Amino acid sequence: MRQAGRYLPEYREIRAGAGSFLDLCYNPELAARVTLQPIDRFGFDAAILFSDILVVPHALGQKVDFIQNEGPVLEPLGDGDAIRALSRDRFLEHLAPVFETVRQVRAGLESKVALIGFCGAPWTVATYMIGGRGSPDQAAARGLAYRDPEAFQVLTDLLVEVSVEYLCAQVAAGAQVLQIFDSWAGNLPDGEFERWCVEPVRAIVSGIRAKGVDAPVIGFPRGSGPAYAGYAAKTGVNGLSCDTSLPLDFIARELQRDVTVQGNLDPLLLVNGGDALTRRVDEILAVLGEGPFIFNLGHGIVPQTPPEHVADLIAQVRR
Ligand code: 1CP
């Protein structure tokens, strides 16, 4: 959950000297260093590769920029023709620096610390490719999916195919766990959720299994509420990353019976710190701590988070 984010001064220092955000993503030596920074500082049990879900559209030839204090901006794909013009010819070649980062990180980690590779789920990546930026309702992508489902299917199938290649190459380079981020899974009606969220993730999981990759896969259908139940069985993921809004008793009863669960502390509680944080961490551990469980946030850590609060949190969980 963006452990190497802007809340760490040592990250901001490297970020300031690295050029653009994408320059940093494609600089193996620096990307490996920022991946390792939070592990060195806090002793987490796992590291997540420093990269972004949007290197995939970039590797397909779409124009992608990250604007300071604003987030990602892409040249939006307006119609089926723009989708069909994407090119996968140099896809893996383009991402070679990411695989080199994975190799360097693995070499720099103690063997007991797991390395997590990742990609965005096709739906979430498509919302950025179609809309050109993050949006609270993903209106552009939902609109295109209703207006021209055939074109949207072409894009989804392409993203499934390249995501399988991308994840397999991360594992070949040293990633041991994979997470598929469907951060914008929460705004679709049942039928569309099945078609654009569940089915593509199922296809990715079965695609990597067919290529002999047996690394555990964590799914993150953020905001999908009751649809979390059934998501693991339908997609084949081995773990579920639970967002902040999922009730703990629902997670314990409906999800943890079948798979490992991860989550779901509100990142804003970590900004706030103090008793409210301590109480909530105790609650989470009381309800989920006995089953297969990875303590984590329910979404990405925010830049305003005081690093001392992270240290306190970890000490509490370890105790
Ligand atoms: O610890 C890490 O830094 C891990 C690397 C990582 C991951 C797993 C980054 C670095 N981004 C992501 C995933 C990611 N990127 C997701 C899925 C998880 C989530 O929901 O947060 C999404 C939706 C993105 C897209 C993205 N990239 C956004 C969100 C914009 C929006 O629509 O709200 C932003 C702000 C970025 C930039 C970014 N990516 C990562 C970092 C550290 C940053 C900040 C940029 C900077 O340093 O200037």
PDB file of N, CA and C in Angstrom, residues 49 55-56 59 88 90-104 106 115-119 160-178 204 207-209 211-215:
ATOM      1  N   LEU A  49       7.516  -3.793  -4.846  1.00  0.00           N
ATOM      2  CA  LEU A  49       8.265  -3.173  -5.927  1.00  0.00           C
ATOM      3  C   LEU A  49       7.849  -1.715  -6.099  1.00  0.00           C
ATOM      4  N   VAL A  55       2.723   2.077 -15.812  1.00  0.00           N
ATOM      5  CA  VAL A  55       3.805   1.775 -16.755  1.00  0.00           C
ATOM      6  C   VAL A  55       3.293   0.831 -17.841  1.00  0.00           C
ATOM      7  N   VAL A  56       2.192   0.126 -17.578  1.00  0.00           N
ATOM      8  CA  VAL A  56       1.660  -0.797 -18.596  1.00  0.00           C
ATOM      9  C   VAL A  56       1.109  -0.035 -19.806  1.00  0.00           C
ATOM     10  N   ALA A  59       3.970   1.330 -21.700  1.00  0.00           N
ATOM     11  CA  ALA A  59       4.681   0.323 -22.496  1.00  0.00           C
ATOM     12  C   ALA A  59       3.881  -0.105 -23.727  1.00  0.00           C
ATOM     13  N   ARG A  88       1.684  -3.758 -28.807  1.00  0.00           N
ATOM     14  CA  ARG A  88       2.383  -4.529 -27.785  1.00  0.00           C
ATOM     15  C   ARG A  88       3.748  -4.997 -28.270  1.00  0.00           C
ATOM     16  N   ARG A  90       6.770  -3.825 -28.382  1.00  0.00           N
ATOM     17  CA  ARG A  90       7.979  -3.681 -27.558  1.00  0.00           C
ATOM     18  C   ARG A  90       7.644  -3.700 -26.075  1.00  0.00           C
ATOM     19  N   PHE A  91       6.544  -4.381 -25.749  1.00  0.00           N
ATOM     20  CA  PHE A  91       6.013  -4.304 -24.385  1.00  0.00           C
ATOM     21  C   PHE A  91       7.040  -4.739 -23.331  1.00  0.00           C
ATOM     22  N   LEU A  92       7.503  -5.976 -23.395  1.00  0.00           N
ATOM     23  CA  LEU A  92       8.416  -6.469 -22.344  1.00  0.00           C
ATOM     24  C   LEU A  92       9.761  -5.752 -22.394  1.00  0.00           C
ATOM     25  N   GLU A  93      10.200  -5.437 -23.611  1.00  0.00           N
ATOM     26  CA  GLU A  93      11.460  -4.705 -23.772  1.00  0.00           C
ATOM     27  C   GLU A  93      11.402  -3.351 -23.049  1.00  0.00           C
ATOM     28  N   HIS A  94      10.265  -2.661 -23.227  1.00  0.00           N
ATOM     29  CA  HIS A  94      10.076  -1.366 -22.591  1.00  0.00           C
ATOM     30  C   HIS A  94      10.176  -1.486 -21.068  1.00  0.00           C
ATOM     31  N   LEU A  95       9.688  -2.613 -20.535  1.00  0.00           N
ATOM     32  CA  LEU A  95       9.625  -2.764 -19.083  1.00  0.00           C
ATOM     33  C   LEU A  95      10.857  -3.452 -18.497  1.00  0.00           C
ATOM     34  N   ALA A  96      11.867  -3.683 -19.342  1.00  0.00           N
ATOM     35  CA  ALA A  96      13.081  -4.353 -18.857  1.00  0.00           C
ATOM     36  C   ALA A  96      13.671  -3.690 -17.602  1.00  0.00           C
ATOM     37  N   PRO A  97      13.670  -2.342 -17.495  1.00  0.00           N
ATOM     38  CA  PRO A  97      14.233  -1.740 -16.280  1.00  0.00           C
ATOM     39  C   PRO A  97      13.472  -2.144 -15.010  1.00  0.00           C
ATOM     40  N   VAL A  98      12.169  -2.397 -15.148  1.00  0.00           N
ATOM     41  CA  VAL A  98      11.391  -2.818 -13.970  1.00  0.00           C
ATOM     42  C   VAL A  98      11.868  -4.201 -13.502  1.00  0.00           C
ATOM     43  N   PHE A  99      12.128  -5.090 -14.466  1.00  0.00           N
ATOM     44  CA  PHE A  99      12.586  -6.428 -14.083  1.00  0.00           C
ATOM     45  C   PHE A  99      13.976  -6.364 -13.453  1.00  0.00           C
ATOM     46  N   GLU A 100      14.786  -5.436 -13.969  1.00  0.00           N
ATOM     47  CA  GLU A 100      16.113  -5.249 -13.372  1.00  0.00           C
ATOM     48  C   GLU A 100      15.975  -4.719 -11.936  1.00  0.00           C
ATOM     49  N   THR A 101      14.996  -3.830 -11.704  1.00  0.00           N
ATOM     50  CA  THR A 101      14.739  -3.358 -10.339  1.00  0.00           C
ATOM     51  C   THR A 101      14.400  -4.538  -9.435  1.00  0.00           C
ATOM     52  N   VAL A 102      13.505  -5.407  -9.917  1.00  0.00           N
ATOM     53  CA  VAL A 102      13.112  -6.575  -9.111  1.00  0.00           C
ATOM     54  C   VAL A 102      14.355  -7.389  -8.740  1.00  0.00           C
ATOM     55  N   ARG A 103      15.235  -7.610  -9.711  1.00  0.00           N
ATOM     56  CA  ARG A 103      16.457  -8.394  -9.438  1.00  0.00           C
ATOM     57  C   ARG A 103      17.299  -7.724  -8.363  1.00  0.00           C
ATOM     58  N   GLN A 104      17.460  -6.398  -8.501  1.00  0.00           N
ATOM     59  CA  GLN A 104      18.312  -5.699  -7.523  1.00  0.00           C
ATOM     60  C   GLN A 104      17.680  -5.681  -6.137  1.00  0.00           C
ATOM     61  N   ARG A 106      15.582  -7.934  -4.896  1.00  0.00           N
ATOM     62  CA  ARG A 106      15.667  -9.283  -4.312  1.00  0.00           C
ATOM     63  C   ARG A 106      17.077  -9.519  -3.761  1.00  0.00           C
ATOM     64  N   LEU A 115       9.145 -10.394  -1.467  1.00  0.00           N
ATOM     65  CA  LEU A 115       9.059  -9.308  -2.448  1.00  0.00           C
ATOM     66  C   LEU A 115       7.764  -9.442  -3.257  1.00  0.00           C
ATOM     67  N   ILE A 116       6.966  -8.388  -3.200  1.00  0.00           N
ATOM     68  CA  ILE A 116       5.667  -8.383  -3.877  1.00  0.00           C
ATOM     69  C   ILE A 116       5.784  -7.639  -5.206  1.00  0.00           C
ATOM     70  N   GLY A 117       5.438  -8.311  -6.286  1.00  0.00           N
ATOM     71  CA  GLY A 117       5.296  -7.653  -7.577  1.00  0.00           C
ATOM     72  C   GLY A 117       3.825  -7.310  -7.780  1.00  0.00           C
ATOM     73  N   PHE A 118       3.512  -6.517  -8.791  1.00  0.00           N
ATOM     74  CA  PHE A 118       2.103  -6.142  -8.946  1.00  0.00           C
ATOM     75  C   PHE A 118       1.788  -5.666 -10.346  1.00  0.00           C
ATOM     76  N   CYS A 119       0.495  -5.590 -10.605  1.00  0.00           N
ATOM     77  CA  CYS A 119       0.005  -4.853 -11.768  1.00  0.00           C
ATOM     78  C   CYS A 119      -1.365  -4.304 -11.409  1.00  0.00           C
ATOM     79  N   VAL A 160      -5.270  -8.059 -20.333  1.00  0.00           N
ATOM     80  CA  VAL A 160      -5.116  -9.387 -19.723  1.00  0.00           C
ATOM     81  C   VAL A 160      -3.834 -10.036 -20.247  1.00  0.00           C
ATOM     82  N   GLU A 161      -3.698 -10.059 -21.571  1.00  0.00           N
ATOM     83  CA  GLU A 161      -2.536 -10.719 -22.172  1.00  0.00           C
ATOM     84  C   GLU A 161      -1.215 -10.129 -21.692  1.00  0.00           C
ATOM     85  N   VAL A 162      -1.114  -8.794 -21.744  1.00  0.00           N
ATOM     86  CA  VAL A 162       0.175  -8.200 -21.372  1.00  0.00           C
ATOM     87  C   VAL A 162       0.404  -8.279 -19.859  1.00  0.00           C
ATOM     88  N   SER A 163      -0.677  -8.262 -19.071  1.00  0.00           N
ATOM     89  CA  SER A 163      -0.498  -8.374 -17.619  1.00  0.00           C
ATOM     90  C   SER A 163       0.041  -9.752 -17.248  1.00  0.00           C
ATOM     91  N   VAL A 164      -0.407 -10.784 -17.955  1.00  0.00           N
ATOM     92  CA  VAL A 164       0.130 -12.135 -17.714  1.00  0.00           C
ATOM     93  C   VAL A 164       1.637 -12.140 -17.987  1.00  0.00           C
ATOM     94  N   GLU A 165       2.029 -11.576 -19.120  1.00  0.00           N
ATOM     95  CA  GLU A 165       3.464 -11.536 -19.452  1.00  0.00           C
ATOM     96  C   GLU A 165       4.243 -10.736 -18.413  1.00  0.00           C
ATOM     97  N   TYR A 166       3.638  -9.607 -18.032  1.00  0.00           N
ATOM     98  CA  TYR A 166       4.315  -8.686 -17.110  1.00  0.00           C
ATOM     99  C   TYR A 166       4.522  -9.348 -15.747  1.00  0.00           C
ATOM    100  N   LEU A 167       3.477  -9.988 -15.227  1.00  0.00           N
ATOM    101  CA  LEU A 167       3.585 -10.625 -13.906  1.00  0.00           C
ATOM    102  C   LEU A 167       4.552 -11.811 -13.955  1.00  0.00           C
ATOM    103  N   CYS A 168       4.478 -12.603 -15.019  1.00  0.00           N
ATOM    104  CA  CYS A 168       5.397 -13.752 -15.125  1.00  0.00           C
ATOM    105  C   CYS A 168       6.849 -13.272 -15.162  1.00  0.00           C
ATOM    106  N   ALA A 169       7.095 -12.178 -15.875  1.00  0.00           N
ATOM    107  CA  ALA A 169       8.465 -11.661 -15.962  1.00  0.00           C
ATOM    108  C   ALA A 169       8.928 -11.119 -14.601  1.00  0.00           C
ATOM    109  N   GLN A 170       8.006 -10.548 -13.823  1.00  0.00           N
ATOM    110  CA  GLN A 170       8.389 -10.092 -12.476  1.00  0.00           C
ATOM    111  C   GLN A 170       8.777 -11.286 -11.608  1.00  0.00           C
ATOM    112  N   VAL A 171       8.015 -12.370 -11.726  1.00  0.00           N
ATOM    113  CA  VAL A 171       8.341 -13.570 -10.936  1.00  0.00           C
ATOM    114  C   VAL A 171       9.674 -14.149 -11.389  1.00  0.00           C
ATOM    115  N   ALA A 172       9.886 -14.185 -12.697  1.00  0.00           N
ATOM    116  CA  ALA A 172      11.166 -14.710 -13.202  1.00  0.00           C
ATOM    117  C   ALA A 172      12.332 -13.893 -12.653  1.00  0.00           C
ATOM    118  N   ALA A 173      12.103 -12.599 -12.412  1.00  0.00           N
ATOM    119  CA  ALA A 173      13.172 -11.730 -11.914  1.00  0.00           C
ATOM    120  C   ALA A 173      13.315 -11.784 -10.388  1.00  0.00           C
ATOM    121  N   GLY A 174      12.349 -12.411  -9.695  1.00  0.00           N
ATOM    122  CA  GLY A 174      12.511 -12.547  -8.239  1.00  0.00           C
ATOM    123  C   GLY A 174      11.319 -12.167  -7.378  1.00  0.00           C
ATOM    124  N   ALA A 175      10.195 -11.743  -7.969  1.00  0.00           N
ATOM    125  CA  ALA A 175       9.001 -11.457  -7.149  1.00  0.00           C
ATOM    126  C   ALA A 175       8.402 -12.779  -6.659  1.00  0.00           C
ATOM    127  N   GLN A 176       7.937 -12.798  -5.416  1.00  0.00           N
ATOM    128  CA  GLN A 176       7.456 -14.055  -4.819  1.00  0.00           C
ATOM    129  C   GLN A 176       5.969 -14.059  -4.531  1.00  0.00           C
ATOM    130  N   VAL A 177       5.362 -12.886  -4.537  1.00  0.00           N
ATOM    131  CA  VAL A 177       3.935 -12.715  -4.315  1.00  0.00           C
ATOM    132  C   VAL A 177       3.492 -11.683  -5.342  1.00  0.00           C
ATOM    133  N   LEU A 178       2.256 -11.791  -5.818  1.00  0.00           N
ATOM    134  CA  LEU A 178       1.770 -10.818  -6.802  1.00  0.00           C
ATOM    135  C   LEU A 178       0.482 -10.194  -6.290  1.00  0.00           C
ATOM    136  N   ILE A 204      -6.270 -13.525 -15.882  1.00  0.00           N
ATOM    137  CA  ILE A 204      -4.856 -13.278 -15.562  1.00  0.00           C
ATOM    138  C   ILE A 204      -4.323 -14.383 -14.656  1.00  0.00           C
ATOM    139  N   GLY A 207      -3.982 -17.478 -16.545  1.00  0.00           N
ATOM    140  CA  GLY A 207      -2.887 -17.311 -17.508  1.00  0.00           C
ATOM    141  C   GLY A 207      -1.509 -17.499 -16.878  1.00  0.00           C
ATOM    142  N   ILE A 208      -1.317 -16.932 -15.692  1.00  0.00           N
ATOM    143  CA  ILE A 208       0.018 -17.109 -15.082  1.00  0.00           C
ATOM    144  C   ILE A 208       0.197 -18.537 -14.569  1.00  0.00           C
ATOM    145  N   ARG A 209      -0.901 -19.152 -14.096  1.00  0.00           N
ATOM    146  CA  ARG A 209      -0.806 -20.567 -13.662  1.00  0.00           C
ATOM    147  C   ARG A 209      -0.439 -21.450 -14.858  1.00  0.00           C
ATOM    148  N   LYS A 211       1.342 -20.731 -17.211  1.00  0.00           N
ATOM    149  CA  LYS A 211       2.767 -20.577 -17.532  1.00  0.00           C
ATOM    150  C   LYS A 211       3.645 -21.092 -16.397  1.00  0.00           C
ATOM    151  N   GLY A 212       3.046 -21.806 -15.454  1.00  0.00           N
ATOM    152  CA  GLY A 212       3.834 -22.460 -14.413  1.00  0.00           C
ATOM    153  C   GLY A 212       4.189 -21.585 -13.226  1.00  0.00           C
ATOM    154  N   VAL A 213       3.593 -20.389 -13.128  1.00  0.00           N
ATOM    155  CA  VAL A 213       3.881 -19.506 -11.992  1.00  0.00           C
ATOM    156  C   VAL A 213       2.970 -19.888 -10.824  1.00  0.00           C
ATOM    157  N   ASP A 214       3.580 -20.257  -9.690  1.00  0.00           N
ATOM    158  CA  ASP A 214       2.730 -20.659  -8.561  1.00  0.00           C
ATOM    159  C   ASP A 214       2.775 -19.666  -7.396  1.00  0.00           C
ATOM    160  N   ALA A 215       3.329 -18.480  -7.617  1.00  0.00           N
ATOM    161  CA  ALA A 215       3.356 -17.462  -6.561  1.00  0.00           C
ATOM    162  C   ALA A 215       1.924 -17.122  -6.134  1.00  0.00           C
TER     163      ALA A 215
END
